PDB file of C-alpha atoms in Angstrom:
ATOM      1  CA  MET U 152      94.912  76.405 104.073  1.00  0.00           C
ATOM      2  CA  ASP U 153      92.375  78.921 102.888  1.00  0.00           C
ATOM      3  CA  SER U 154      92.803  82.477 104.047  1.00  0.00           C
ATOM      4  CA  PRO U 155      90.862  85.745 103.822  1.00  0.00           C
ATOM      5  CA  LEU U 156      90.294  86.813 100.265  1.00  0.00           C
ATOM      6  CA  ARG U 157      91.464  89.951  98.641  1.00  0.00           C
ATOM      7  CA  PRO U 158      89.322  91.583  95.953  1.00  0.00           C
ATOM      8  CA  LEU U 159      90.252  91.336  92.328  1.00  0.00           C
ATOM      9  CA  PRO U 160      90.904  94.846  91.037  1.00  0.00           C
ATOM     10  CA  LEU U 161      89.268  95.221  87.652  1.00  0.00           C
ATOM     11  CA  PHE U 162      89.743  98.384  86.952  1.00  0.00           C
ATOM     12  CA  SER U 163      89.377 100.897  92.805  1.00  0.00           C
ATOM     13  CA  ILE U 164      77.980 121.731  96.349  1.00  0.00           C
ATOM     14  CA  GLU U 165      75.974 123.937  96.573  1.00  0.00           C
ATOM     15  CA  ASN U 166      77.134 126.963  98.486  1.00  0.00           C
ATOM     16  CA  ILE U 167      76.070 128.965 101.492  1.00  0.00           C
ATOM     17  CA  THR U 168      76.310 132.594 102.478  1.00  0.00           C
ATOM     18  CA  THR U 169      75.614 133.839 105.960  1.00  0.00           C
ATOM     19  CA  SER U 170      74.480 137.245 107.110  1.00  0.00           C
ATOM     20  CA  THR U 171      75.617 138.807 110.367  1.00  0.00           C
ATOM     21  CA  PRO U 172      73.304 141.273 112.191  1.00  0.00           C
ATOM     22  CA  LEU U 173      74.743 144.764 112.201  1.00  0.00           C
ATOM     23  CA  GLY U 174      75.597 146.397 115.497  1.00  0.00           C
ATOM     24  CA  VAL U 175      73.476 149.349 116.574  1.00  0.00           C
ATOM     25  CA  GLN U 176      75.371 152.608 116.751  1.00  0.00           C
ATOM     26  CA  LYS U 177      74.324 156.132 117.640  1.00  0.00           C
ATOM     27  CA  VAL U 178      75.033 158.515 114.804  1.00  0.00           C
ATOM     28  CA  LYS U 179      75.169 162.274 115.098  1.00  0.00           C
ATOM     29  CA  LYS U 180      72.682 164.099 112.995  1.00  0.00           C
ATOM     30  CA  THR U 181      74.157 165.802 109.986  1.00  0.00           C
ATOM     31  CA  PRO U 182      72.881 168.977 108.398  1.00  0.00           C
ATOM     32  CA  PRO U 183      70.627 168.599 105.400  1.00  0.00           C
ATOM     33  CA  LEU U 184      72.444 168.137 102.139  1.00  0.00           C
ATOM     34  CA  LYS U 185      72.194 170.634  99.382  1.00  0.00           C
ATOM     35  CA  SER U 186      70.146 169.625  96.430  1.00  0.00           C
ATOM     36  CA  VAL U 187      72.334 168.288  93.675  1.00  0.00           C
ATOM     37  CA  THR U 188      71.146 167.509  90.197  1.00  0.00           C
ATOM     38  CA  LYS U 189      71.955 163.903  89.434  1.00  0.00           C
ATOM     39  CA  LYS U 190      73.302 163.212  85.991  1.00  0.00           C
ATOM     40  CA  LYS U 191      71.489 160.543  84.086  1.00  0.00           C
ATOM     41  CA  THR U 192      73.523 157.559  83.007  1.00  0.00           C
ATOM     42  CA  PRO U 193      73.299 156.780  79.291  1.00  0.00           C
ATOM     43  CA  PRO U 194      71.201 153.631  78.610  1.00  0.00           C
ATOM     44  CA  SER U 195      74.162 151.885  76.976  1.00  0.00           C
ATOM     45  CA  LYS U 196      76.287 152.212  80.117  1.00  0.00           C
ATOM     46  CA  VAL U 197      73.462 150.957  82.320  1.00  0.00           C
ATOM     47  CA  ALA U 198      73.104 147.879  80.156  1.00  0.00           C
ATOM     48  CA  SER U 199      76.831 147.133  80.183  1.00  0.00           C
ATOM     49  CA  ALA U 200      77.015 147.584  83.949  1.00  0.00           C
ATOM     50  CA  SER U 201      74.156 145.160  84.535  1.00  0.00           C
ATOM     51  CA  LYS U 202      75.907 142.531  82.436  1.00  0.00           C
ATOM     52  CA  THR U 203      79.051 142.621  84.550  1.00  0.00           C
ATOM     53  CA  LYS U 204      77.265 142.435  87.888  1.00  0.00           C
ATOM     54  CA  LYS U 205      78.120 139.192  89.703  1.00  0.00           C
ATOM     55  CA  LYS U 206      75.328 136.886  90.757  1.00  0.00           C
ATOM     56  CA  TRP U 207      75.346 135.207  94.159  1.00  0.00           C
ATOM     57  CA  ARG U 208      73.779 131.834  94.764  1.00  0.00           C
ATOM     58  CA  VAL U 209      72.548 130.841  98.196  1.00  0.00           C
ATOM     59  CA  ALA U 210      72.014 127.252  99.305  1.00  0.00           C
ATOM     60  CA  PHE U 211      72.294 125.315 102.513  1.00  0.00           C
ATOM     61  CA  ASP U 212      74.568 122.399 103.354  1.00  0.00           C
ATOM     62  CA  GLU U 213      75.017 121.606 107.008  1.00  0.00           C
ATOM     63  CA  ASN U 214      78.505 120.215 106.440  1.00  0.00           C
ATOM     64  CA  GLN U 215      80.032 122.943 104.311  1.00  0.00           C
ATOM     65  CA  ALA U 216      79.984 126.685 103.912  1.00  0.00           C
ATOM     66  CA  GLN U 217      81.253 128.218 100.702  1.00  0.00           C
ATOM     67  CA  ILE U 218      80.604 131.339  98.706  1.00  0.00           C
ATOM     68  CA  ASP U 219      80.169 131.080  94.964  1.00  0.00           C
ATOM     69  CA  ALA U 220      80.588 134.529  93.482  1.00  0.00           C
ATOM     70  CA  GLY U 221      81.052 133.210  89.982  1.00  0.00           C
ATOM     71  CA  GLN U 222      84.835 133.274  90.154  1.00  0.00           C
ATOM     72  CA  LYS U 223      85.450 129.559  90.853  1.00  0.00           C
ATOM     73  CA  LYS U 224      84.062 126.226  89.707  1.00  0.00           C
ATOM     74  CA  PHE U 225      82.260 123.948  92.131  1.00  0.00           C
ATOM     75  CA  GLY U 226      80.773 120.473  92.019  1.00  0.00           C
ATOM     76  CA  THR U 227      81.864 117.039  90.854  1.00  0.00           C
ATOM     77  CA  THR U 228      83.909 116.841  87.684  1.00  0.00           C
ATOM     78  CA  GLU U 229      85.949 114.212  85.838  1.00  0.00           C
ATOM     79  CA  CYS U 230      89.536 115.047  84.940  1.00  0.00           C
ATOM     80  CA  TYR U 231      90.057 114.696  81.204  1.00  0.00           C
ATOM     81  CA  ASP U 232      93.700 113.644  81.615  1.00  0.00           C
ATOM     82  CA  CYS U 233      93.464 111.041  84.391  1.00  0.00           C
ATOM     83  CA  GLY U 234      89.749 110.172  84.519  1.00  0.00           C
ATOM     84  CA  LEU U 235      89.478 110.825  88.271  1.00  0.00           C
ATOM     85  CA  LEU U 236      86.185 112.116  89.694  1.00  0.00           C
ATOM     86  CA  TYR U 237      86.663 114.823  92.309  1.00  0.00           C
ATOM     87  CA  GLN U 238      85.009 117.882  93.868  1.00  0.00           C
ATOM     88  CA  GLN U 239      86.291 121.137  92.423  1.00  0.00           C
ATOM     89  CA  ASN U 240      87.490 123.748  94.902  1.00  0.00           C
ATOM     90  CA  GLU U 241      87.404 121.203  97.739  1.00  0.00           C
ATOM     91  CA  PRO U 242      90.877 121.243  99.378  1.00  0.00           C
ATOM     92  CA  GLU U 243      90.933 117.518 100.232  1.00  0.00           C
ATOM     93  CA  ASP U 244      89.692 116.445  96.815  1.00  0.00           C
ATOM     94  CA  GLU U 245      92.002 118.870  95.020  1.00  0.00           C
ATOM     95  CA  TYR U 246      94.942 117.449  96.994  1.00  0.00           C
ATOM     96  CA  ARG U 247      93.864 113.892  96.190  1.00  0.00           C
ATOM     97  CA  HIS U 248      93.624 114.845  92.518  1.00  0.00           C
ATOM     98  CA  ARG U 249      97.132 116.358  92.476  1.00  0.00           C
ATOM     99  CA  LEU U 250      98.493 113.308  94.306  1.00  0.00           C
ATOM    100  CA  HIS U 251      96.815 111.054  91.761  1.00  0.00           C
ATOM    101  CA  HIS U 252      98.482 112.986  88.925  1.00  0.00           C
ATOM    102  CA  ASP U 253     101.873 112.710  90.638  1.00  0.00           C
ATOM    103  CA  THR U 254     101.329 108.982  91.048  1.00  0.00           C
ATOM    104  CA  MET U 255     100.353 108.538  87.424  1.00  0.00           C
ATOM    105  CA  GLU U 256     103.663 110.088  86.394  1.00  0.00           C
ATOM    106  CA  ASP U 257     105.272 106.829  87.569  1.00  0.00           C
ATOM    107  CA  LEU U 258     103.462 105.061  84.722  1.00  0.00           C
ATOM    108  CA  THR U 259     105.572 106.587  81.968  1.00  0.00           C
ATOM    109  CA  HIS U 260     107.329 103.936  79.896  1.00  0.00           C
ATOM    110  CA  PRO U 261     109.799 105.222  77.284  1.00  0.00           C
ATOM    111  CA  GLY U 262     110.916 101.621  76.737  1.00  0.00           C
ATOM    112  CA  TRP U 263     113.398  99.204  78.324  1.00  0.00           C
ATOM    113  CA  LYS U 264     116.482  97.766  76.710  1.00  0.00           C
ATOM    114  CA  ASN U 265     115.765  94.242  75.443  1.00  0.00           C
ATOM    115  CA  GLU U 266     112.280  94.257  77.004  1.00  0.00           C
ATOM    116  CA  ARG U 267     110.341  91.038  76.418  1.00  0.00           C
ATOM    117  CA  ILE U 268     107.396  91.937  74.193  1.00  0.00           C
ATOM    118  CA  VAL U 269     104.925  89.040  74.139  1.00  0.00           C
ATOM    119  CA  GLY U 270     101.879  90.614  72.517  1.00  0.00           C
ATOM    120  CA  ARG U 271     100.978  93.396  70.091  1.00  0.00           C
ATOM    121  CA  PHE U 272      97.611  95.062  69.537  1.00  0.00           C
ATOM    122  CA  GLY U 273      97.986  97.698  66.860  1.00  0.00           C
ATOM    123  CA  LEU U 274     100.433 100.250  68.270  1.00  0.00           C
ATOM    124  CA  ASP U 275      99.951  98.879  71.799  1.00  0.00           C
ATOM    125  CA  TYR U 276     102.072  96.053  73.177  1.00  0.00           C
ATOM    126  CA  VAL U 277     102.467  93.856  76.262  1.00  0.00           C
ATOM    127  CA  VAL U 278     105.702  93.325  78.200  1.00  0.00           C
ATOM    128  CA  GLN U 279     106.267  90.209  80.329  1.00  0.00           C
ATOM    129  CA  VAL U 280     108.388  90.480  83.490  1.00  0.00           C
ATOM    130  CA  GLY U 281     109.533  87.545  85.611  1.00  0.00           C
ATOM    131  CA  HIS U 282     111.579  87.041  88.765  1.00  0.00           C
ATOM    132  CA  LYS U 283     114.846  86.668  86.822  1.00  0.00           C
ATOM    133  CA  ASP U 284     114.458  89.971  84.983  1.00  0.00           C
ATOM    134  CA  SER U 285     116.623  91.859  87.453  1.00  0.00           C
ATOM    135  CA  MET U 286     116.963  94.848  85.124  1.00  0.00           C
ATOM    136  CA  TRP U 287     113.216  95.538  85.220  1.00  0.00           C
ATOM    137  CA  LEU U 288     112.226  93.851  88.484  1.00  0.00           C
ATOM    138  CA  HIS U 289     112.446  96.841  90.818  1.00  0.00           C
ATOM    139  CA  ARG U 290     110.585  99.069  88.380  1.00  0.00           C
ATOM    140  CA  THR U 291     107.811  96.491  87.963  1.00  0.00           C
ATOM    141  CA  GLU U 292     107.436  96.029  91.712  1.00  0.00           C
ATOM    142  CA  LYS U 293     107.062  99.804  92.076  1.00  0.00           C
ATOM    143  CA  ILE U 294     104.269  99.690  89.506  1.00  0.00           C
ATOM    144  CA  ILE U 295     102.545  96.862  91.390  1.00  0.00           C
ATOM    145  CA  ASP U 296     102.871  98.912  94.572  1.00  0.00           C
ATOM    146  CA  LEU U 297     101.241 101.854  92.789  1.00  0.00           C
ATOM    147  CA  VAL U 298      98.438  99.574  91.609  1.00  0.00           C
ATOM    148  CA  ASP U 299      97.870  98.240  95.125  1.00  0.00           C
ATOM    149  CA  ARG U 300      97.772 101.743  96.612  1.00  0.00           C
ATOM    150  CA  ASP U 301      95.342 102.884  93.943  1.00  0.00           C
ATOM    151  CA  LEU U 302      93.118  99.957  94.874  1.00  0.00           C
ATOM    152  CA  GLY U 303      93.433 100.565  98.604  1.00  0.00           C
ATOM    153  CA  TYR U 304      95.745  97.681  99.546  1.00  0.00           C
ATOM    154  CA  ALA U 305      97.632  99.177 102.480  1.00  0.00           C
ATOM    155  CA  HIS U 306      99.811  96.176 103.377  1.00  0.00           C
ATOM    156  CA  SER U 307     100.068  94.054 100.254  1.00  0.00           C
ATOM    157  CA  ASP U 308     103.125  92.075  99.217  1.00  0.00           C
ATOM    158  CA  ASN U 309     104.137  93.442  95.830  1.00  0.00           C
ATOM    159  CA  LYS U 310     107.291  91.355  95.403  1.00  0.00           C
ATOM    160  CA  ILE U 311     107.496  89.151  92.330  1.00  0.00           C
ATOM    161  CA  SER U 312     108.184  85.632  93.578  1.00  0.00           C
ATOM    162  CA  PRO U 313     110.188  83.084  91.529  1.00  0.00           C
ATOM    163  CA  ASN U 314     107.047  81.669  89.880  1.00  0.00           C
ATOM    164  CA  THR U 315     105.097  84.903  89.509  1.00  0.00           C
ATOM    165  CA  GLN U 316     104.782  86.826  86.250  1.00  0.00           C
ATOM    166  CA  ALA U 317     103.688  90.402  85.615  1.00  0.00           C
ATOM    167  CA  TYR U 318     102.282  91.648  82.320  1.00  0.00           C
ATOM    168  CA  LEU U 319     102.347  95.378  81.550  1.00  0.00           C
ATOM    169  CA  TYR U 320     100.175  96.886  78.834  1.00  0.00           C
ATOM    170  CA  ILE U 321     101.946  99.760  77.057  1.00  0.00           C
ATOM    171  CA  ARG U 322     100.056 102.454  75.159  1.00  0.00           C
ATOM    172  CA  LYS U 323     101.645 105.659  73.870  1.00  0.00           C
ATOM    173  CA  LYS U 324     104.722 105.220  76.084  1.00  0.00           C
ATOM    174  CA  ARG U 325     102.600 104.834  79.201  1.00  0.00           C
ATOM    175  CA  ILE U 326     101.575 101.813  81.259  1.00  0.00           C
ATOM    176  CA  ALA U 327      97.819 101.477  80.740  1.00  0.00           C
ATOM    177  CA  GLY U 328      97.288  98.181  82.567  1.00  0.00           C
ATOM    178  CA  CYS U 329      98.873  95.493  84.713  1.00  0.00           C
ATOM    179  CA  LEU U 330      98.192  91.795  85.338  1.00  0.00           C
ATOM    180  CA  VAL U 331      99.884  89.611  87.966  1.00  0.00           C
ATOM    181  CA  VAL U 332      99.622  85.820  87.788  1.00  0.00           C
ATOM    182  CA  GLY U 333     101.177  82.799  89.483  1.00  0.00           C
ATOM    183  CA  PRO U 334     100.848  79.016  89.702  1.00  0.00           C
ATOM    184  CA  MET U 335      97.602  77.628  91.123  1.00  0.00           C
ATOM    185  CA  ASP U 336      96.340  74.051  91.161  1.00  0.00           C
ATOM    186  CA  LYS U 337      92.718  74.317  92.282  1.00  0.00           C
ATOM    187  CA  GLY U 338      89.781  76.645  91.908  1.00  0.00           C
ATOM    188  CA  TYR U 339      86.083  76.787  92.760  1.00  0.00           C
ATOM    189  CA  ARG U 340      83.012  77.851  90.821  1.00  0.00           C
ATOM    190  CA  PHE U 341      81.617  81.264  91.674  1.00  0.00           C
ATOM    191  CA  LEU U 342      77.944  81.045  92.682  1.00  0.00           C
ATOM    192  CA  PRO U 343      76.226  84.186  91.351  1.00  0.00           C
ATOM    193  CA  ASP U 344      72.746  83.305  92.625  1.00  0.00           C
ATOM    194  CA  GLN U 345      73.953  82.926  96.212  1.00  0.00           C
ATOM    195  CA  SER U 346      76.295  85.920  96.181  1.00  0.00           C
ATOM    196  CA  THR U 347      75.443  89.484  97.111  1.00  0.00           C
ATOM    197  CA  ASP U 348      77.002  92.779  96.098  1.00  0.00           C
ATOM    198  CA  ASP U 349      79.266  92.591  99.151  1.00  0.00           C
ATOM    199  CA  VAL U 350      79.872  88.854  99.577  1.00  0.00           C
ATOM    200  CA  GLY U 351      80.891  86.303  96.957  1.00  0.00           C
ATOM    201  CA  CYS U 352      80.077  82.608  97.393  1.00  0.00           C
ATOM    202  CA  VAL U 353      81.790  79.598  95.805  1.00  0.00           C
ATOM    203  CA  GLY U 354      80.881  75.958  95.390  1.00  0.00           C
ATOM    204  CA  GLU U 355      82.507  73.083  97.284  1.00  0.00           C
ATOM    205  CA  GLU U 356      83.661  71.134  94.222  1.00  0.00           C
ATOM    206  CA  VAL U 357      87.374  71.505  93.474  1.00  0.00           C
ATOM    207  CA  VAL U 358      88.260  72.243  89.848  1.00  0.00           C
ATOM    208  CA  PRO U 359      91.885  71.720  88.686  1.00  0.00           C
ATOM    209  CA  VAL U 360      93.484  74.851  87.195  1.00  0.00           C
ATOM    210  CA  LYS U 361      96.913  75.906  85.963  1.00  0.00           C
ATOM    211  CA  CYS U 362      97.221  79.470  87.291  1.00  0.00           C
ATOM    212  CA  GLY U 363      95.663  82.143  89.482  1.00  0.00           C
ATOM    213  CA  VAL U 364      95.313  85.836  88.584  1.00  0.00           C
ATOM    214  CA  SER U 365      95.654  88.095  91.624  1.00  0.00           C
ATOM    215  CA  ARG U 366      95.421  91.479  89.900  1.00  0.00           C
ATOM    216  CA  ILE U 367      93.917  92.879  86.737  1.00  0.00           C
ATOM    217  CA  TRP U 368      94.151  96.659  86.702  1.00  0.00           C
ATOM    218  CA  THR U 369      93.832  99.438  84.149  1.00  0.00           C
ATOM    219  CA  THR U 370      94.117 103.191  84.516  1.00  0.00           C
ATOM    220  CA  LYS U 371      90.781 104.955  84.854  1.00  0.00           C
ATOM    221  CA  LYS U 372      91.166 106.656  81.502  1.00  0.00           C
ATOM    222  CA  GLN U 373      91.859 103.365  79.656  1.00  0.00           C
ATOM    223  CA  ARG U 374      88.973 101.302  81.014  1.00  0.00           C
ATOM    224  CA  ASN U 375      86.454  99.709  78.666  1.00  0.00           C
ATOM    225  CA  GLN U 376      89.077  99.776  75.895  1.00  0.00           C
ATOM    226  CA  ASN U 377      89.999  96.042  75.840  1.00  0.00           C
ATOM    227  CA  VAL U 378      93.136  96.544  77.942  1.00  0.00           C
ATOM    228  CA  ALA U 379      92.157  93.928  80.558  1.00  0.00           C
ATOM    229  CA  LYS U 380      90.923  91.537  77.866  1.00  0.00           C
ATOM    230  CA  ASN U 381      94.166  91.827  75.888  1.00  0.00           C
ATOM    231  CA  LEU U 382      96.243  91.286  79.030  1.00  0.00           C
ATOM    232  CA  LEU U 383      94.376  88.052  79.776  1.00  0.00           C
ATOM    233  CA  GLN U 384      94.679  86.850  76.188  1.00  0.00           C
ATOM    234  CA  THR U 385      98.426  87.457  76.229  1.00  0.00           C
ATOM    235  CA  MET U 386      98.932  85.799  79.601  1.00  0.00           C
ATOM    236  CA  ARG U 387      97.059  82.661  78.505  1.00  0.00           C
ATOM    237  CA  MET U 388      99.386  82.321  75.511  1.00  0.00           C
ATOM    238  CA  HIS U 389     102.663  82.849  77.396  1.00  0.00           C
ATOM    239  CA  PHE U 390     102.290  81.761  81.036  1.00  0.00           C
ATOM    240  CA  ILE U 391     103.311  78.194  80.150  1.00  0.00           C
ATOM    241  CA  PRO U 392     105.720  78.109  77.173  1.00  0.00           C
ATOM    242  CA  GLY U 393     104.301  76.164  74.242  1.00  0.00           C
ATOM    243  CA  LYS U 394     100.807  75.865  75.740  1.00  0.00           C
ATOM    244  CA  VAL U 395      97.719  78.046  75.388  1.00  0.00           C
ATOM    245  CA  LEU U 396      95.629  77.997  78.546  1.00  0.00           C
ATOM    246  CA  GLY U 397      91.900  77.458  78.269  1.00  0.00           C
ATOM    247  CA  LEU U 398      89.381  79.603  80.111  1.00  0.00           C
ATOM    248  CA  ASP U 399      88.891  76.826  82.667  1.00  0.00           C
ATOM    249  CA  ASP U 400      92.637  76.702  83.335  1.00  0.00           C
ATOM    250  CA  VAL U 401      92.548  80.151  84.961  1.00  0.00           C
ATOM    251  CA  ALA U 402      91.207  81.025  88.415  1.00  0.00           C
ATOM    252  CA  PHE U 403      90.838  84.560  89.733  1.00  0.00           C
ATOM    253  CA  ALA U 404      91.027  86.166  93.131  1.00  0.00           C
ATOM    254  CA  MET U 405      87.478  86.735  94.330  1.00  0.00           C
ATOM    255  CA  PRO U 406      86.136  89.966  92.790  1.00  0.00           C
ATOM    256  CA  LEU U 407      84.195  91.937  95.381  1.00  0.00           C
ATOM    257  CA  PHE U 408      83.022  94.618  92.966  1.00  0.00           C
ATOM    258  CA  MET U 409      80.191  94.132  90.511  1.00  0.00           C
ATOM    259  CA  ASP U 410      82.162  95.614  87.610  1.00  0.00           C
ATOM    260  CA  GLY U 411      84.815  92.944  88.101  1.00  0.00           C
ATOM    261  CA  ARG U 412      82.263  90.151  88.253  1.00  0.00           C
ATOM    262  CA  ARG U 413      80.519  91.310  85.107  1.00  0.00           C
ATOM    263  CA  PHE U 414      83.830  91.592  83.244  1.00  0.00           C
ATOM    264  CA  LEU U 415      84.864  88.041  84.185  1.00  0.00           C
ATOM    265  CA  GLN U 416      81.458  86.670  83.265  1.00  0.00           C
ATOM    266  CA  ARG U 417      81.717  88.258  79.829  1.00  0.00           C
ATOM    267  CA  TYR U 418      85.304  87.157  79.321  1.00  0.00           C
ATOM    268  CA  CYS U 419      84.835  83.578  80.575  1.00  0.00           C
ATOM    269  CA  LYS U 420      81.467  83.297  78.781  1.00  0.00           C
ATOM    270  CA  ARG U 421      79.782  81.888  81.879  1.00  0.00           C
ATOM    271  CA  LYS U 422      78.443  83.307  85.126  1.00  0.00           C
ATOM    272  CA  ASP U 423      80.167  80.719  87.342  1.00  0.00           C
ATOM    273  CA  PHE U 424      83.775  81.599  86.478  1.00  0.00           C
ATOM    274  CA  LEU U 425      86.578  80.053  88.536  1.00  0.00           C
ATOM    275  CA  VAL U 426      88.024  81.708  91.637  1.00  0.00           C
ATOM    276  CA  TYR U 427      90.723  80.661  94.082  1.00  0.00           C
ATOM    277  CA  THR U 428      90.564  81.038  97.837  1.00  0.00           C
ATOM    278  CA  GLY U 429      94.227  81.008  98.834  1.00  0.00           C
ATOM    279  CA  LEU U 430      96.625  83.832  99.616  1.00  0.00           C
ATOM    280  CA  ALA U 431      97.137  86.550  97.056  1.00  0.00           C
ATOM    281  CA  ILE U 432      99.920  85.721  94.635  1.00  0.00           C
TER     282      ILE U 432
END
C-alpha cells in the first residue's frame, strides 16, 4: 500500500544604534577658567589619529539590534571547511555552525579492517556495507542517522534491513557521500509538466524495476564533484552480483527539491525518471 513520500536528499545585518535622551540636571556655575595656550598637534599625529578612529554604521532592522564598531564581522558567510552558510555574530547561527562542525567530525574514516571496496575513482573509493557486516553495521547506521538529521528527518528508520545496502564514498579519509538502496519491484514515471516546485506528480502506469534508492547525500563541500554520480554508478554494478543495472532498473524516492530533480534528469538522461511511492527503504 502506498504511503506518504519522503524527499530524496540530493545533496538539505545591518546594525542599529539607539540614542537615549540625556536627563536634565542643574549644574552649579563654575568660575571662569584661566586662559591657557593650547599646544598645536603636529600634522603627522593628526593624520595618524584620524586613521585609527572607528567608524560606526547605523541601519534599522525591526527584528534585531546590534552595534558594529568595526571589531566584529557581520552578515552571511560560507564556511570554507564545511560549506555551511550562516550569519556571523548571530548566536543561534554560530551555535548551529559549531554543532554542524561537531557532527561532521563523525564522518572521519581512517579505514576499516577488511572493508569491502567496490569502486575506485582516482584516490577516492566506495565501500559497500550490508546487513551481515556486523563489524561496520553500527558505524554505518550512525552515519545514516547523521545524514537523516542533516536533511531534517526527525523520526526516520536508519537501520539496515537484511536486503538493504549502504554505499559510502571515501575521500581523503572522510566520508563525502552516502547512498542507501533496497529491493523494489515497481516504479512510476515522474511527470515534470504536471509537477510544481513543492509537489511531484507521477503517472499511473507501473514500470518494473529492480531496486529503489531512498537516499543520495553528499557533504555540502563535496557537492557538484561527481560524488552522487559515482555512488550511483557503483551501486548499479554491485547491487545484484554479476548484473549491471540499467537506468530503468532503478527507482528513486520522490525528490521534493529542484536540485534533486535536475540531478536525476541529467543522470537518467530523461525528464520522466522513475520514482517509487512506497515506504522509505
